[in-house]
mmCIF file of C-alpha atoms in Angstrom:
data_model
loop_
_atom_site.group_PDB
_atom_site.id
_atom_site.type_symbol
_atom_site.label_atom_id
_atom_site.label_comp_id
_atom_site.label_asym_id
_atom_site.label_seq_id
_atom_site.Cartn_x
_atom_site.Cartn_y
_atom_site.Cartn_z
ATOM 1 C CA MET Z 1 9.632 -14.451 -8.971
ATOM 2 C CA ASN Z 2 9.932 -12.144 -6.004
ATOM 3 C CA ASP Z 3 10.853 -8.524 -5.440
ATOM 4 C CA ILE Z 4 11.563 -7.408 -8.981
ATOM 5 C CA VAL Z 5 10.293 -3.982 -7.922
ATOM 6 C CA THR Z 6 11.368 -3.379 -4.337
ATOM 7 C CA CYS Z 7 9.358 -0.170 -3.967
ATOM 8 C CA SER Z 8 6.643 1.479 -6.015
ATOM 9 C CA LEU Z 9 4.609 4.611 -5.398
ATOM 10 C CA LEU Z 10 0.929 5.010 -6.325
ATOM 11 C CA ILE Z 11 -0.112 8.649 -6.699
ATOM 12 C CA ASP Z 12 -3.895 8.878 -7.025
ATOM 13 C CA ASP Z 13 -6.577 10.747 -5.099
ATOM 14 C CA ASP Z 14 -9.129 7.918 -5.381
ATOM 15 C CA ILE Z 15 -9.187 5.704 -2.267
ATOM 16 C CA ALA Z 16 -10.973 2.756 -3.902
ATOM 17 C CA THR Z 17 -8.668 2.789 -6.927
ATOM 18 C CA ASN Z 18 -5.604 2.884 -4.683
ATOM 19 C CA PHE Z 19 -6.903 -0.010 -2.599
ATOM 20 C CA TYR Z 20 -7.553 -2.115 -5.702
ATOM 21 C CA ASN Z 21 -4.292 -1.264 -7.484
ATOM 22 C CA LYS Z 22 -2.189 -1.817 -4.356
ATOM 23 C CA HIS Z 23 -3.896 -5.185 -3.843
ATOM 24 C CA MET Z 24 -3.197 -6.189 -7.464
ATOM 25 C CA LEU Z 25 0.467 -5.188 -7.242
ATOM 26 C CA LEU Z 26 1.122 -7.011 -3.976
ATOM 27 C CA LYS Z 27 -0.799 -10.069 -5.158
ATOM 28 C CA HIS Z 28 1.442 -10.207 -8.224
ATOM 29 C CA LYS Z 29 4.485 -10.891 -6.008
ATOM 30 C CA ALA Z 30 6.873 -8.927 -8.212
ATOM 31 C CA PHE Z 31 6.246 -5.950 -5.940
ATOM 32 C CA LYS Z 32 7.546 -5.786 -2.380
ATOM 33 C CA ASN Z 33 6.616 -2.353 -1.002
ATOM 34 C CA VAL Z 34 3.754 -0.365 -2.472
ATOM 35 C CA LYS Z 35 3.407 3.120 -1.016
ATOM 36 C CA VAL Z 36 0.220 5.096 -1.611
ATOM 37 C CA VAL Z 37 -0.220 8.869 -1.557
ATOM 38 C CA ARG Z 38 -3.438 10.667 -2.398
ATOM 39 C CA GLU Z 39 -1.931 14.050 -3.243
ATOM 40 C CA ALA Z 40 0.894 14.748 -5.652
ATOM 41 C CA LYS Z 41 2.468 17.278 -3.262
ATOM 42 C CA ASN Z 42 2.794 14.504 -0.656
ATOM 43 C CA ALA Z 43 4.567 12.343 -3.226
ATOM 44 C CA LEU Z 44 7.027 15.167 -3.859
ATOM 45 C CA GLU Z 45 7.669 15.458 -0.112
ATOM 46 C CA TYR Z 46 8.232 11.699 0.032
ATOM 47 C CA LEU Z 47 10.794 11.959 -2.770
ATOM 48 C CA LYS Z 48 12.506 15.019 -1.263
ATOM 49 C CA ASN Z 49 13.052 13.056 1.951
ATOM 50 C CA LEU Z 50 14.895 10.232 0.179
ATOM 51 C CA ASN Z 51 18.241 11.897 0.868
ATOM 52 C CA ASN Z 52 17.409 11.835 4.588
ATOM 53 C CA LYS Z 53 16.998 8.057 4.329
ATOM 54 C CA LEU Z 54 13.466 8.410 5.719
ATOM 55 C CA HIS Z 55 11.913 6.520 2.827
ATOM 56 C CA VAL Z 56 12.718 3.784 0.351
ATOM 57 C CA LYS Z 57 13.349 5.084 -3.155
ATOM 58 C CA PRO Z 58 10.648 3.909 -5.548
ATOM 59 C CA GLU Z 59 11.763 2.250 -8.735
ATOM 60 C CA LEU Z 60 8.335 2.781 -10.253
ATOM 61 C CA ILE Z 61 5.720 5.511 -9.881
ATOM 62 C CA PHE Z 62 2.135 5.071 -11.035
ATOM 63 C CA LEU Z 63 0.793 8.588 -11.603
ATOM 64 C CA ASP Z 64 -2.803 9.687 -12.139
ATOM 65 C CA ILE Z 65 -3.472 12.743 -14.303
ATOM 66 C CA ASN Z 66 -6.627 14.235 -12.840
ATOM 67 C CA MET Z 67 -6.182 15.038 -9.160
ATOM 68 C CA PRO Z 68 -7.203 18.075 -7.107
ATOM 69 C CA PHE Z 69 -4.679 20.689 -5.956
ATOM 70 C CA MET Z 70 -1.818 19.354 -8.104
ATOM 71 C CA ASN Z 71 -2.503 17.235 -11.176
ATOM 72 C CA GLY Z 72 -0.172 14.709 -12.757
ATOM 73 C CA TRP Z 73 1.263 17.224 -15.220
ATOM 74 C CA ASP Z 74 2.098 19.662 -12.421
ATOM 75 C CA PHE Z 75 3.701 16.817 -10.479
ATOM 76 C CA LEU Z 76 5.928 16.017 -13.469
ATOM 77 C CA ASP Z 77 7.060 19.658 -13.690
ATOM 78 C CA GLU Z 78 8.055 19.611 -10.012
ATOM 79 C CA PHE Z 79 9.551 16.111 -10.259
ATOM 80 C CA ALA Z 80 11.865 17.262 -13.064
ATOM 81 C CA ASN Z 81 13.280 19.913 -10.710
ATOM 82 C CA LEU Z 82 14.216 17.474 -7.944
ATOM 83 C CA GLU Z 83 17.856 16.552 -7.408
ATOM 84 C CA LYS Z 84 19.221 14.323 -10.138
ATOM 85 C CA ASP Z 85 20.209 11.511 -7.761
ATOM 86 C CA VAL Z 86 16.622 11.447 -6.478
ATOM 87 C CA ILE Z 87 14.909 11.132 -9.844
ATOM 88 C CA GLN Z 88 17.402 8.955 -11.693
ATOM 89 C CA ASP Z 89 16.344 5.335 -12.161
ATOM 90 C CA ILE Z 90 12.687 6.055 -11.321
ATOM 91 C CA LYS Z 91 10.260 4.948 -14.012
ATOM 92 C CA ILE Z 92 6.940 6.808 -14.193
ATOM 93 C CA ILE Z 93 3.853 5.206 -15.671
ATOM 94 C CA MET Z 94 0.812 7.379 -16.230
ATOM 95 C CA LEU Z 95 -2.133 5.380 -14.895
ATOM 96 C CA SER Z 96 -5.372 7.124 -15.786
ATOM 97 C CA THR Z 97 -8.978 6.798 -16.875
ATOM 98 C CA SER Z 98 -8.448 9.616 -19.359
ATOM 99 C CA ASN Z 99 -9.196 8.698 -22.949
ATOM 100 C CA ASP Z 100 -8.375 12.208 -24.118
ATOM 101 C CA PRO Z 101 -6.040 11.759 -27.103
ATOM 102 C CA ASN Z 102 -4.187 14.926 -26.038
ATOM 103 C CA ASP Z 103 -3.383 13.406 -22.631
ATOM 104 C CA ILE Z 104 -2.132 10.201 -24.217
ATOM 105 C CA GLU Z 105 -0.021 12.053 -26.790
ATOM 106 C CA LYS Z 106 1.365 14.447 -24.170
ATOM 107 C CA ALA Z 107 2.266 11.529 -21.902
ATOM 108 C CA LEU Z 108 4.009 9.544 -24.606
ATOM 109 C CA LYS Z 109 6.026 12.596 -25.696
ATOM 110 C CA ASN Z 110 7.164 13.359 -22.147
ATOM 111 C CA GLU Z 111 10.656 11.963 -21.551
ATOM 112 C CA LEU Z 112 9.867 11.315 -17.869
ATOM 113 C CA ILE Z 113 6.961 8.996 -18.670
ATOM 114 C CA TYR Z 114 7.724 5.421 -19.638
ATOM 115 C CA ASP Z 115 4.165 4.376 -20.446
ATOM 116 C CA PHE Z 116 0.490 5.360 -20.434
ATOM 117 C CA ILE Z 117 -1.910 2.741 -19.080
ATOM 118 C CA ASN Z 118 -5.638 2.859 -18.502
ATOM 119 C CA LYS Z 119 -6.970 2.087 -15.032
ATOM 120 C CA PRO Z 120 -7.452 -0.266 -13.366
ATOM 121 C CA LEU Z 121 -4.396 -2.508 -13.222
ATOM 122 C CA SER Z 122 -4.828 -6.161 -14.116
ATOM 123 C CA ASN Z 123 -2.533 -9.159 -13.839
ATOM 124 C CA ASP Z 124 -1.852 -9.064 -17.579
ATOM 125 C CA VAL Z 125 -1.040 -5.355 -17.513
ATOM 126 C CA ILE Z 126 1.306 -5.842 -14.552
ATOM 127 C CA ASP Z 127 3.022 -8.698 -16.417
ATOM 128 C CA GLN Z 128 3.489 -6.391 -19.406
ATOM 129 C CA ILE Z 129 4.962 -3.655 -17.197
ATOM 130 C CA ILE Z 130 7.449 -6.081 -15.641
ATOM 131 C CA GLU Z 131 8.480 -7.497 -19.018
ATOM 132 C CA LYS Z 132 8.675 -4.163 -20.837
ATOM 133 C CA HIS Z 133 10.250 -1.943 -18.199
ATOM 134 C CA PHE Z 134 12.224 -4.366 -16.021
ATOM 135 C CA SER Z 135 13.386 -6.844 -18.682
ATOM 136 C CA TYR Z 136 11.993 -9.821 -16.818
ATOM 137 C CA LYS Z 137 10.230 -12.570 -18.731
ATOM 138 C CA ILE Z 138 7.020 -13.722 -17.054
ATOM 139 C CA ALA Z 139 6.375 -17.465 -17.365
ATOM 140 C CA ARG Z 140 2.861 -18.102 -18.607
#
């Protein structure tokens, strides 16, 4: 199993969390390129530059909720306003430490969000993401 997800984008302000999650994704081997941005506005710039062919379009975005300057909810508002060809076929998974029932409910009701997962990523959670959102059966 290689390169099921050719590019994913981690949006989280926490350096240690990004290091760990990127390591877990690349170790899993289903992920080829894992891009990391620490500010949501930088992720939006990354996505806006897709039409210029400067970046690889992510198939999957892992989005934190609580970040300075622009939080995950604000990112989603801006993301929804990007060009349709940019945002189509991108799956967003909210990856957070928040146990606030309102955050979970809001995430699951948002049509842009495919899933809500608690940090940190684990092998089992990554397997579930691949099976659920990319229709690929993981051999166990």
